[in-house]
PDB file of N, CA and C in Angstrom:
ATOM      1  N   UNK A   1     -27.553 217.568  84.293  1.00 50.00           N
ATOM      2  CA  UNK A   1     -28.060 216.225  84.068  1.00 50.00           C
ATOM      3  C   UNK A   1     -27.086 215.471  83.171  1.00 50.00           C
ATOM      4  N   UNK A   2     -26.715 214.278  83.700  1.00 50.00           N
ATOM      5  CA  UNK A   2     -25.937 213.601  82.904  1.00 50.00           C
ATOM      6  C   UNK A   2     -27.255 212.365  81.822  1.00 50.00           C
ATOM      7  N   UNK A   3     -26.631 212.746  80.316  1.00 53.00           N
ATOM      8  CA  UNK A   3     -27.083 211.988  79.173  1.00 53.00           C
ATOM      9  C   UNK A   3     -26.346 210.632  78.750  1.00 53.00           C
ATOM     10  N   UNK A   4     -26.423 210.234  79.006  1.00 55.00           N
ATOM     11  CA  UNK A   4     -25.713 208.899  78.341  1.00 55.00           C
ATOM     12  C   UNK A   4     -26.206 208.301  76.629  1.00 55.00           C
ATOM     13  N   UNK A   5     -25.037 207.681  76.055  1.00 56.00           N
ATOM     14  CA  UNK A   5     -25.608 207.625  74.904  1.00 56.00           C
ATOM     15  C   UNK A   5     -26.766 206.449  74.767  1.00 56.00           C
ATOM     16  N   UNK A   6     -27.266 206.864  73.661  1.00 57.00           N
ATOM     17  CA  UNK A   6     -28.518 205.365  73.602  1.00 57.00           C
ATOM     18  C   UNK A   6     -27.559 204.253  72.813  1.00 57.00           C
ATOM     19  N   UNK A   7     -26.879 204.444  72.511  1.00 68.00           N
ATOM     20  CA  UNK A   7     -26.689 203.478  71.065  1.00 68.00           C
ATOM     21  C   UNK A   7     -25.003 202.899  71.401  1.00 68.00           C
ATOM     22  N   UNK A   8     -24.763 202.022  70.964  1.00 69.00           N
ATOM     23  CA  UNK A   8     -23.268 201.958  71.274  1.00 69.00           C
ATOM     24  C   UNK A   8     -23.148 201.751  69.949  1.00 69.00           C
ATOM     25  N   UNK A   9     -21.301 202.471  69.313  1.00 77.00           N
ATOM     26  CA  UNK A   9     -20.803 202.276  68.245  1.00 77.00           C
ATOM     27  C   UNK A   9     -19.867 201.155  68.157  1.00 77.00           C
ATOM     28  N   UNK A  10     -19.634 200.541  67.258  1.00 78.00           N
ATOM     29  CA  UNK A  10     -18.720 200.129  67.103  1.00 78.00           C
ATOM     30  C   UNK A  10     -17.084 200.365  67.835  1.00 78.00           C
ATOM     31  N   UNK A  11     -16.840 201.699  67.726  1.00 84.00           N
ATOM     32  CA  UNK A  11     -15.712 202.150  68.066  1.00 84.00           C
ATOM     33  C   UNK A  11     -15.264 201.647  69.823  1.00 84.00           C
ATOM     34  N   UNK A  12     -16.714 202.351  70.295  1.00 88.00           N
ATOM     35  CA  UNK A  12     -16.969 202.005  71.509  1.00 88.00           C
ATOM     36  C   UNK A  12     -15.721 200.718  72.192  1.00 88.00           C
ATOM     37  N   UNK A  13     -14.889 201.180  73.003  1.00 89.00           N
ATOM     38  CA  UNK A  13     -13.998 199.856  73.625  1.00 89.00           C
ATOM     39  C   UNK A  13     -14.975 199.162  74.762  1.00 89.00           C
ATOM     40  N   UNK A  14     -15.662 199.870  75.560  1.00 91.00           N
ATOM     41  CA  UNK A  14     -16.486 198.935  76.117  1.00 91.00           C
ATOM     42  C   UNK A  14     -18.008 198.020  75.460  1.00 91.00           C
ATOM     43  N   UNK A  15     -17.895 198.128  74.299  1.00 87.00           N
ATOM     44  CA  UNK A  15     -19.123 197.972  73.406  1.00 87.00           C
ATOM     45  C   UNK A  15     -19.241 196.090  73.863  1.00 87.00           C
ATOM     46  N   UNK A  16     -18.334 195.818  74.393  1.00 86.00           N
ATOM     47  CA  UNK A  16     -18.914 194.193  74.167  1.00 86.00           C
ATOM     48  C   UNK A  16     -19.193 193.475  75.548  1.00 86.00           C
ATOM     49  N   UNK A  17     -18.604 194.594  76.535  1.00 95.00           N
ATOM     50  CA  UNK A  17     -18.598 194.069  77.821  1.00 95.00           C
ATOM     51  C   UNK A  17     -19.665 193.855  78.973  1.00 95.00           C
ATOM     52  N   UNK A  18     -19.506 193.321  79.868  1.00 96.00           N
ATOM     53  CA  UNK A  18     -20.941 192.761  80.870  1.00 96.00           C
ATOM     54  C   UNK A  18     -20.690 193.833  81.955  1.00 96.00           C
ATOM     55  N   UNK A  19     -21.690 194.220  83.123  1.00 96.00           N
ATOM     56  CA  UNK A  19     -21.759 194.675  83.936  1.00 96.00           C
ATOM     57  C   UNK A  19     -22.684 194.018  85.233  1.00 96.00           C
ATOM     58  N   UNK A  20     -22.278 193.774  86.116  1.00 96.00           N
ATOM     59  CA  UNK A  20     -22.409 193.472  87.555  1.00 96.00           C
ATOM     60  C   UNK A  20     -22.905 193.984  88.315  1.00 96.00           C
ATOM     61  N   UNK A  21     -23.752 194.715  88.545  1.00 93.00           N
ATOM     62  CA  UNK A  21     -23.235 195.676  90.353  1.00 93.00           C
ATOM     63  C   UNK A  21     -24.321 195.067  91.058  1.00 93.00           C
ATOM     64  N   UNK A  22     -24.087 195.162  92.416  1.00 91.00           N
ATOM     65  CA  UNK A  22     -25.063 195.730  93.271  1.00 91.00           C
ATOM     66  C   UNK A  22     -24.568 195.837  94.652  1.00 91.00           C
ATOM     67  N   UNK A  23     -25.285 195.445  95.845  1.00 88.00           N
ATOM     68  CA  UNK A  23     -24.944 196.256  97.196  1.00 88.00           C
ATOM     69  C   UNK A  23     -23.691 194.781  97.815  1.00 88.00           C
ATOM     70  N   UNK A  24     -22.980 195.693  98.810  1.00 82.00           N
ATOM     71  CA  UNK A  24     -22.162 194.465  99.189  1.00 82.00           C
ATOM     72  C   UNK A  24     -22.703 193.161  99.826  1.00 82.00           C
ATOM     73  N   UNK A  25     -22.040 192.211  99.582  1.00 83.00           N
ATOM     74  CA  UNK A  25     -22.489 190.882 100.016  1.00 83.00           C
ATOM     75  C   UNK A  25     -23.590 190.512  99.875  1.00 83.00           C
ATOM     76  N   UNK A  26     -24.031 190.699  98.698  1.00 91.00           N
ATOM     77  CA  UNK A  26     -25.323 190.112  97.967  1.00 91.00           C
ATOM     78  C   UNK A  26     -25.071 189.333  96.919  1.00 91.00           C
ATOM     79  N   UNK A  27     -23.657 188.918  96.870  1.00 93.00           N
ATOM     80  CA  UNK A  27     -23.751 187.436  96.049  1.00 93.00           C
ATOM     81  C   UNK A  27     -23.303 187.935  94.631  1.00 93.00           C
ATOM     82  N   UNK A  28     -22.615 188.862  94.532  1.00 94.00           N
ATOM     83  CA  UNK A  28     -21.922 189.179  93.115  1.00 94.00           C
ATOM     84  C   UNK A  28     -21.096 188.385  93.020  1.00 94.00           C
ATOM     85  N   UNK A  29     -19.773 187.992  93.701  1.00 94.00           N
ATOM     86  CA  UNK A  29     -18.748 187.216  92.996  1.00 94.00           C
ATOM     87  C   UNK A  29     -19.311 185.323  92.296  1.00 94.00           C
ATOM     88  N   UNK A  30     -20.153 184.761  93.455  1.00 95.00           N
ATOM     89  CA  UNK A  30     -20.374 183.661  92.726  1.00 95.00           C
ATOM     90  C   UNK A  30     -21.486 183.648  91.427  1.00 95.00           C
ATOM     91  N   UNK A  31     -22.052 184.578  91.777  1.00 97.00           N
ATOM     92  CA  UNK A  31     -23.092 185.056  90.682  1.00 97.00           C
ATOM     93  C   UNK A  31     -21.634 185.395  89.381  1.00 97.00           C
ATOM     94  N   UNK A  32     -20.977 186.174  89.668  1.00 97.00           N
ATOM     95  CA  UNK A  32     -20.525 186.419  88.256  1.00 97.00           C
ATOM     96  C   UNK A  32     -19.447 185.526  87.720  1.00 97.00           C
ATOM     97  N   UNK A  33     -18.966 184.497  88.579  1.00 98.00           N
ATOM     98  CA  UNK A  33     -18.227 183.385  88.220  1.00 98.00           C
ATOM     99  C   UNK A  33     -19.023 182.326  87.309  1.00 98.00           C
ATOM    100  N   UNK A  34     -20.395 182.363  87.624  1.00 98.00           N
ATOM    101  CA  UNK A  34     -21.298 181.514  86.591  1.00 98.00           C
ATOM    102  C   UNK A  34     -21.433 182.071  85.744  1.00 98.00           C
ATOM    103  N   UNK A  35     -21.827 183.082  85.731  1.00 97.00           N
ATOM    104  CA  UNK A  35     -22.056 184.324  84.517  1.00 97.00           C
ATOM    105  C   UNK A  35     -21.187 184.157  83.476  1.00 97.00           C
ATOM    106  N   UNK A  36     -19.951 184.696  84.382  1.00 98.00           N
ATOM    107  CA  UNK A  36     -18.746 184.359  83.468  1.00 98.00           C
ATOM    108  C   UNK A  36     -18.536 183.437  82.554  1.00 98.00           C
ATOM    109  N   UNK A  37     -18.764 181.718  82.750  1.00 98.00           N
ATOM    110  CA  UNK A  37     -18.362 181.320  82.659  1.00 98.00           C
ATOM    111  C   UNK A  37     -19.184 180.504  81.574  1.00 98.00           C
ATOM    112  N   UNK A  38     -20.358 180.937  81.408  1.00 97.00           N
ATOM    113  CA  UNK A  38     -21.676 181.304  80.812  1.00 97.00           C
ATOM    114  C   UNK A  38     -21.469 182.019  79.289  1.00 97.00           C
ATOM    115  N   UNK A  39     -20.561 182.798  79.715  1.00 96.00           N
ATOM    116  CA  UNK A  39     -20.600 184.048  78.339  1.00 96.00           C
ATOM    117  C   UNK A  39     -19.042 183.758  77.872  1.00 96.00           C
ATOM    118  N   UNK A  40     -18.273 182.913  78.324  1.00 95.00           N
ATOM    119  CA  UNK A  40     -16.824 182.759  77.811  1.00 95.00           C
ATOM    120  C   UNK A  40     -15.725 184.195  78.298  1.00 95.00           C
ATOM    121  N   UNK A  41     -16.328 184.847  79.343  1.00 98.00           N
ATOM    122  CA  UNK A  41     -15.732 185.838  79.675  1.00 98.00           C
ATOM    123  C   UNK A  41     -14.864 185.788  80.570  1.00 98.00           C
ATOM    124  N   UNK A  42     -13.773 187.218  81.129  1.00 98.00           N
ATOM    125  CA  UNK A  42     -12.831 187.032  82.139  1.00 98.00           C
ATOM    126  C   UNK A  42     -13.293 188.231  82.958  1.00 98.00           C
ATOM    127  N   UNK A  43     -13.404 188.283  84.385  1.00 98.00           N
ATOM    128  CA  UNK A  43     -13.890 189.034  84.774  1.00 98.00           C
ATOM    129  C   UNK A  43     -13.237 189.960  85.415  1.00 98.00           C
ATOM    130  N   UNK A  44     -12.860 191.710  85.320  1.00 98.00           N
ATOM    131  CA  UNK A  44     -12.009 192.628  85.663  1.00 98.00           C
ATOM    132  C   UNK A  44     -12.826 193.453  86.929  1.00 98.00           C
ATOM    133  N   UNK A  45     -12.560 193.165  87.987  1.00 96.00           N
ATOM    134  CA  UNK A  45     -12.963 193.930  89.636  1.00 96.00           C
ATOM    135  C   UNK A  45     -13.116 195.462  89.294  1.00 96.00           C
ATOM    136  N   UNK A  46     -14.291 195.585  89.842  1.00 93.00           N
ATOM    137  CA  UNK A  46     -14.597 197.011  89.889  1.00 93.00           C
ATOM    138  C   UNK A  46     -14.266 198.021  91.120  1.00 93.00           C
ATOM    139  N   UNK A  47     -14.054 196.763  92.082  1.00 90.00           N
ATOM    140  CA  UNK A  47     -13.766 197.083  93.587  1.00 90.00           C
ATOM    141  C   UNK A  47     -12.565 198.121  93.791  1.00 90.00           C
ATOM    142  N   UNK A  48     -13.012 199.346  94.310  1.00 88.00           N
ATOM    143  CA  UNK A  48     -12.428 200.538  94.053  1.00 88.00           C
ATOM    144  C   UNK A  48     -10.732 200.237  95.378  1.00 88.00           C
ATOM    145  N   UNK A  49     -11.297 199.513  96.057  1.00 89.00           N
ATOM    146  CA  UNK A  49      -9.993 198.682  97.373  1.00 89.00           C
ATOM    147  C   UNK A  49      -9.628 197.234  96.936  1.00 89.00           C
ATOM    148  N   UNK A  50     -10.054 196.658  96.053  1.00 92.00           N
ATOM    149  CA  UNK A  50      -9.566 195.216  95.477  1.00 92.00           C
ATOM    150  C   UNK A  50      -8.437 195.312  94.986  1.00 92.00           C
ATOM    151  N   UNK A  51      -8.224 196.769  93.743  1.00 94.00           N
ATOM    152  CA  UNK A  51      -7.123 196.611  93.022  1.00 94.00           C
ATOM    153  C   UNK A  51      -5.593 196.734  94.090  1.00 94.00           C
ATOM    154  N   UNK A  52      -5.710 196.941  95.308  1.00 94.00           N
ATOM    155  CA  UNK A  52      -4.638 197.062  96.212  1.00 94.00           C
ATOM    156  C   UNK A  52      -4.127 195.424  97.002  1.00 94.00           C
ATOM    157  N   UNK A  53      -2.556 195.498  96.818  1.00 93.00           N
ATOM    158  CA  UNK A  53      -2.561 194.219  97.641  1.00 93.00           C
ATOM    159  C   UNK A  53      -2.033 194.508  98.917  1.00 93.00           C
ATOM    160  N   UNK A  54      -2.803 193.279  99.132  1.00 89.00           N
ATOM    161  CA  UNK A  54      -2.777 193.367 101.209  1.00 89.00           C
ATOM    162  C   UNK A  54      -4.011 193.669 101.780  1.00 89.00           C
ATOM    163  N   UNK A  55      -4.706 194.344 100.888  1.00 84.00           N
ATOM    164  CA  UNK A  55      -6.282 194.766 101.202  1.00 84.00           C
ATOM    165  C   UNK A  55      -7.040 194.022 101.221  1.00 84.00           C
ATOM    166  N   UNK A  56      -6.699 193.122 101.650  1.00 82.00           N
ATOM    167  CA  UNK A  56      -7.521 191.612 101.496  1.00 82.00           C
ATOM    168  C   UNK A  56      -9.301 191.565 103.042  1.00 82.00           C
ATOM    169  N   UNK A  57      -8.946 192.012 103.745  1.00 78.00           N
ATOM    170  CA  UNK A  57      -9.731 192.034 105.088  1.00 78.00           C
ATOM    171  C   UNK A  57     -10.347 193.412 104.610  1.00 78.00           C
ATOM    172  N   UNK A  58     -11.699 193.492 104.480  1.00 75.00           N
ATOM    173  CA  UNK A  58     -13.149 194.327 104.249  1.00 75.00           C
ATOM    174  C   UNK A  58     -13.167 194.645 102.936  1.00 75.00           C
ATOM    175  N   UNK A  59     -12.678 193.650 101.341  1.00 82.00           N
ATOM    176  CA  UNK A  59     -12.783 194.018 100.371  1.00 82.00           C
ATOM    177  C   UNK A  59     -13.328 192.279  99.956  1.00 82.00           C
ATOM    178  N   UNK A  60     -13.439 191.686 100.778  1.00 83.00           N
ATOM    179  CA  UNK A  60     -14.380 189.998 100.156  1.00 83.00           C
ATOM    180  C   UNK A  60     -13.378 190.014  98.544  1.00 83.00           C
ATOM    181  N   UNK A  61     -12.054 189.830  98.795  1.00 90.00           N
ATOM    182  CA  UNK A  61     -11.644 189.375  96.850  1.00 90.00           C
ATOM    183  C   UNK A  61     -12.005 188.131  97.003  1.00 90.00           C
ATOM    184  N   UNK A  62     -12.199 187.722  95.302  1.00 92.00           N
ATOM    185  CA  UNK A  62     -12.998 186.368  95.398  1.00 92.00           C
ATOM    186  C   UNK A  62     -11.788 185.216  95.686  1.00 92.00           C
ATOM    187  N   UNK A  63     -12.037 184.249  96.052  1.00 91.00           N
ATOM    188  CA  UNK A  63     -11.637 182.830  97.149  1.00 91.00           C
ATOM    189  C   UNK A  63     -10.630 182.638  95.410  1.00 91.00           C
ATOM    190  N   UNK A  64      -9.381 181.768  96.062  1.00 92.00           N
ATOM    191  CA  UNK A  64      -8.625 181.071  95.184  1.00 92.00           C
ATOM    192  C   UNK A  64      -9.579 180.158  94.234  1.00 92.00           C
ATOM    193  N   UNK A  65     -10.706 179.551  94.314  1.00 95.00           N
ATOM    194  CA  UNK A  65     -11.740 178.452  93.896  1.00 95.00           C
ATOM    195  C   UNK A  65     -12.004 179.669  93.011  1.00 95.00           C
ATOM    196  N   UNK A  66     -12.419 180.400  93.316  1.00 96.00           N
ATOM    197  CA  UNK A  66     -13.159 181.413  92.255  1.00 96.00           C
ATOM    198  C   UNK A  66     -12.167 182.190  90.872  1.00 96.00           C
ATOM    199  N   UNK A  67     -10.915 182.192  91.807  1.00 95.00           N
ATOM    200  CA  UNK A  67      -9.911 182.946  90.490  1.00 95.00           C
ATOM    201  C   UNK A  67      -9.551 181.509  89.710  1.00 95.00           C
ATOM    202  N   UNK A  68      -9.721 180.403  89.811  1.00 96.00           N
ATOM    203  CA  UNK A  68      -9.010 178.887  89.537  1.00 96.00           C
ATOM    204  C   UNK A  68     -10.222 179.020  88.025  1.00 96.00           C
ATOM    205  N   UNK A  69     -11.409 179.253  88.868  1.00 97.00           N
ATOM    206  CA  UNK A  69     -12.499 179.077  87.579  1.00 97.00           C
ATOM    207  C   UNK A  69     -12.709 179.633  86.401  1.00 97.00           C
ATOM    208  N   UNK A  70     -12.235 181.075  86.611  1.00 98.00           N
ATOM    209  CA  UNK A  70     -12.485 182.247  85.391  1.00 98.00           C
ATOM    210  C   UNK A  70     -10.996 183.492  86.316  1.00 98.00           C
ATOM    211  N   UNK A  71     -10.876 183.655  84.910  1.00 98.00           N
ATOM    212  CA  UNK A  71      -9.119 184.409  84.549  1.00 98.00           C
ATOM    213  C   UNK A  71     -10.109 185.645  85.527  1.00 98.00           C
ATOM    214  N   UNK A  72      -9.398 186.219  86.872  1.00 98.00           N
ATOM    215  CA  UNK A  72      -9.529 187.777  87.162  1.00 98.00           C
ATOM    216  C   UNK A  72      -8.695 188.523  87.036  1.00 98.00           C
ATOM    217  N   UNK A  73      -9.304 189.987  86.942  1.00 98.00           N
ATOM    218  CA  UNK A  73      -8.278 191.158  86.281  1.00 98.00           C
ATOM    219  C   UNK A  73      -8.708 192.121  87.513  1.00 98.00           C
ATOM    220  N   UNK A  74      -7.698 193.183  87.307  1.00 97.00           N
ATOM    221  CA  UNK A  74      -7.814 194.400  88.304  1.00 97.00           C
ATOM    222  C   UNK A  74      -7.520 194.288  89.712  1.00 97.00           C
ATOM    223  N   UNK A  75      -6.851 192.889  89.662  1.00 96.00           N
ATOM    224  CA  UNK A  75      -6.755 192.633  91.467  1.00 96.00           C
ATOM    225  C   UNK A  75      -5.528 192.891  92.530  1.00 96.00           C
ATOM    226  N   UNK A  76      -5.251 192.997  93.149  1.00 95.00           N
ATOM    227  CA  UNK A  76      -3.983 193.049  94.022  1.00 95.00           C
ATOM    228  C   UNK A  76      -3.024 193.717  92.745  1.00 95.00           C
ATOM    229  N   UNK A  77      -3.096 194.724  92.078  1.00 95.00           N
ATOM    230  CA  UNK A  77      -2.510 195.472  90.942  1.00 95.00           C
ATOM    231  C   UNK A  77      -1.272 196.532  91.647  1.00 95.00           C
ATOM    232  N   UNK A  78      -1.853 196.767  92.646  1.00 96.00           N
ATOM    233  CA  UNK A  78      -0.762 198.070  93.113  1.00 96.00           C
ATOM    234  C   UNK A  78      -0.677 198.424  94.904  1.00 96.00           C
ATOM    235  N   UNK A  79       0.752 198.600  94.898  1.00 95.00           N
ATOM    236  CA  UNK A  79       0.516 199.003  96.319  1.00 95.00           C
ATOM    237  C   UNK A  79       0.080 200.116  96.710  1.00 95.00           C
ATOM    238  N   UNK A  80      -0.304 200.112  98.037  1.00 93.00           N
ATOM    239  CA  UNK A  80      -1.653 200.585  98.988  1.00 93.00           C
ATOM    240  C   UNK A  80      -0.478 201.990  99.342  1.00 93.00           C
ATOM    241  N   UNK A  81       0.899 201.803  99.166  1.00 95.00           N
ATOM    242  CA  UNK A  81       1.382 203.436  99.043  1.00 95.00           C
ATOM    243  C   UNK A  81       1.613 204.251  97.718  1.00 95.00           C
ATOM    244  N   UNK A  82       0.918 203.413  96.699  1.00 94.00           N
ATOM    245  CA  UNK A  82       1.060 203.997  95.731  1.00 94.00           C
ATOM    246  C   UNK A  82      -0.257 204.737  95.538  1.00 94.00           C
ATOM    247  N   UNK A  83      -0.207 206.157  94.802  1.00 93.00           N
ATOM    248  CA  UNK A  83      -1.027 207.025  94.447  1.00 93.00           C
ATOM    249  C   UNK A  83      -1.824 206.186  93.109  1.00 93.00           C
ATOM    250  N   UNK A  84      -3.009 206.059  92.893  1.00 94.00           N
ATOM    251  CA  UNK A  84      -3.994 205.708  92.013  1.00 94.00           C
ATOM    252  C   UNK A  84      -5.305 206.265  91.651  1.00 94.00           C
ATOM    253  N   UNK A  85      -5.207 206.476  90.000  1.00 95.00           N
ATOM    254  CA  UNK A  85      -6.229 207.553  89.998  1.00 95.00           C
ATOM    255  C   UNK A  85      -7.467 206.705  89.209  1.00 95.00           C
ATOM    256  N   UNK A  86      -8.405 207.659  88.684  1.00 95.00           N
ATOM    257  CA  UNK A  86      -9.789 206.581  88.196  1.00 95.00           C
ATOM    258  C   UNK A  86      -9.045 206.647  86.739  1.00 95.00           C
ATOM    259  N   UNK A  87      -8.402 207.540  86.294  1.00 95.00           N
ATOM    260  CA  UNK A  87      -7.906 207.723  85.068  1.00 95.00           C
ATOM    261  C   UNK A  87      -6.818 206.620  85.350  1.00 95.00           C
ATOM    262  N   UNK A  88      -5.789 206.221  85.452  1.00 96.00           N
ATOM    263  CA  UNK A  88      -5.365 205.123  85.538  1.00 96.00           C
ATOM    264  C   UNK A  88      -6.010 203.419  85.857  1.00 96.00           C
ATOM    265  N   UNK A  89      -6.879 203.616  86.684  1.00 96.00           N
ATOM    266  CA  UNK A  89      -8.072 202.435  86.297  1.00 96.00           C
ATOM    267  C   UNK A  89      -8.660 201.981  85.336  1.00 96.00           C
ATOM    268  N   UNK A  90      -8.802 203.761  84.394  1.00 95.00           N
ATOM    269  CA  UNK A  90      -9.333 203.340  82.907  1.00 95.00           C
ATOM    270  C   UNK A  90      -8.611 202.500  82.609  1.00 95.00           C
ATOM    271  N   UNK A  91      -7.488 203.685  82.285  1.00 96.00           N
ATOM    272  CA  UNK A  91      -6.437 203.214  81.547  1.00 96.00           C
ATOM    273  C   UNK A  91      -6.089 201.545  81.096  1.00 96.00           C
ATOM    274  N   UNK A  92      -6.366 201.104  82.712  1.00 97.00           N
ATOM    275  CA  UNK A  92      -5.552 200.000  82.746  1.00 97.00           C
ATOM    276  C   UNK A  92      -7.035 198.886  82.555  1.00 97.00           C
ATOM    277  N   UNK A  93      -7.878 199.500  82.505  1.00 97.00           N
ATOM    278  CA  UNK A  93      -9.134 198.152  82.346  1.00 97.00           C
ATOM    279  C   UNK A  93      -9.259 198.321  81.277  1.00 97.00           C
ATOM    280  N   UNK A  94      -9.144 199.379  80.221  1.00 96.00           N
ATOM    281  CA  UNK A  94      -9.192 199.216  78.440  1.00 96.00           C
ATOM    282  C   UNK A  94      -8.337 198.555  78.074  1.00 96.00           C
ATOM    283  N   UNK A  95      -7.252 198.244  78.641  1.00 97.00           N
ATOM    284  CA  UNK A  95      -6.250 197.362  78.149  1.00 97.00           C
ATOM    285  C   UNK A  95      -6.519 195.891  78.534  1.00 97.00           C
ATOM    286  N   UNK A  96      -6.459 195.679  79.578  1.00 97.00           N
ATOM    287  CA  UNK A  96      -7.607 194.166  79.981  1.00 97.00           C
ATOM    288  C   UNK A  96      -8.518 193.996  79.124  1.00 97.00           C
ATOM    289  N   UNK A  97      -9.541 195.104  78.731  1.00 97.00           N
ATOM    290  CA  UNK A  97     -10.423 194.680  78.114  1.00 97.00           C
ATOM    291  C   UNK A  97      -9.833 193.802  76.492  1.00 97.00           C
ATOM    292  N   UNK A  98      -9.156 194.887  75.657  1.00 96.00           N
ATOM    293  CA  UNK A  98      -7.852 194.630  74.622  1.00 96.00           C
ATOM    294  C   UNK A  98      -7.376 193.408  74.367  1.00 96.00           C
ATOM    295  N   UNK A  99      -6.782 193.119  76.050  1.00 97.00           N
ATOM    296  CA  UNK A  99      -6.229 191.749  75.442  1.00 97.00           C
ATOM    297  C   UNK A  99      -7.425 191.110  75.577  1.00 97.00           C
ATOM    298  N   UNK A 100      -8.297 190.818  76.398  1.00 97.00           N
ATOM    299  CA  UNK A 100      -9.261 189.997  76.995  1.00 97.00           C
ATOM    300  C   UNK A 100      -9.654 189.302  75.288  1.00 97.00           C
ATOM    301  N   UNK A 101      -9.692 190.416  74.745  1.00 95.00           N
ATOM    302  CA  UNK A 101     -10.359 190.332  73.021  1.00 95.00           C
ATOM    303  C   UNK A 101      -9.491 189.412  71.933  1.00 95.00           C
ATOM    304  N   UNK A 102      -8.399 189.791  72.409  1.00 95.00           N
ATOM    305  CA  UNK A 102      -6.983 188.849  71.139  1.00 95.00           C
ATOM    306  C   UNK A 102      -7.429 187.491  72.104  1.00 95.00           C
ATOM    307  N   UNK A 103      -7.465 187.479  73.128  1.00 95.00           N
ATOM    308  CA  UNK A 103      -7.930 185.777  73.233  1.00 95.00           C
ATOM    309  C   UNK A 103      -8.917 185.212  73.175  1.00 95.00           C
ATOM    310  N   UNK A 104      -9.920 185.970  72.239  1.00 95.00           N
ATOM    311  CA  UNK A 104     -11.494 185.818  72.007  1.00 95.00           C
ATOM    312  C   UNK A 104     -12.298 185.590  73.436  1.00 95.00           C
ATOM    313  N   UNK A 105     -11.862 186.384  74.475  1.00 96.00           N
ATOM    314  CA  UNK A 105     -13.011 186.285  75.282  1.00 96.00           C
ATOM    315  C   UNK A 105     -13.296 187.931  75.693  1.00 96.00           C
ATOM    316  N   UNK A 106     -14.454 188.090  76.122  1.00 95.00           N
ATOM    317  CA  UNK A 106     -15.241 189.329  76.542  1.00 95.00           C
ATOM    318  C   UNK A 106     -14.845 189.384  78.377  1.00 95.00           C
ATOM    319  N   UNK A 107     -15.610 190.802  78.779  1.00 97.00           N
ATOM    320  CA  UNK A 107     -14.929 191.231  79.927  1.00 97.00           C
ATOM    321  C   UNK A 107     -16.444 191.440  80.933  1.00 97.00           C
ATOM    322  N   UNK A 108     -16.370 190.925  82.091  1.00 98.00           N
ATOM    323  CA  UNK A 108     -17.662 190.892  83.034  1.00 98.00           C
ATOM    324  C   UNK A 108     -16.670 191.601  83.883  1.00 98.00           C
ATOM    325  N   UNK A 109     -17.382 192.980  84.466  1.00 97.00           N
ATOM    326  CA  UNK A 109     -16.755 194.023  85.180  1.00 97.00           C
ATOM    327  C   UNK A 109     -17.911 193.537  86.766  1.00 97.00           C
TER     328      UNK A 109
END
């Protein structure tokens, strides 16, 4: 059984950030462009085929109108022959998150 903690610390790097999900094409991206934009946040793709470019056809990335509105992260990041792991996803969304912070805004995943 997986426990999750109750409490978030301080330390915590995701301690300040928003979360999104649900089933495809039920209206997450314009939903979280208001959201976003709502909470002063920048929003980093969770989309496990978004972060690839060229993958554009069966991954819905959000419309030029939508990246124009609120800063996106995690997107067209790497090519589709490059090897990518979830540990490098961290990696690279704690650091989004990082800067997201030196420019006083929070992170909607």
């Amino acid at each position: 059984m997986l426990k999750l903690p109750m409490t978030v610390t301080p330390e915590d790097p995701l301690r300040d950030c928003w979360f999104l999900t649900g089933a495809t094409a039920s209206g997450k991206t314009a939903i979280g462009v208001e959201l976003a934009l709502r909470l002063g946040a920048e929003i980093a793709s969770l989309d496990s085929m978004a972060i690839y470019r060229g993958m554009d056809i069966g991954t819905a990335k959000p419309s030029t109108e939508h990246r124009q509105r609120v800063v996106h992260h995690l997107l067209d990041a790497v090519d589709p022959t490059e090897s990518f792991s979830v540990s490098e996803y961290r990696a690279r969304a704690l650091k989004t998150v990082a800067q997201a912070r030196e420019r006083g805004k929070s992170i909607l995943f």
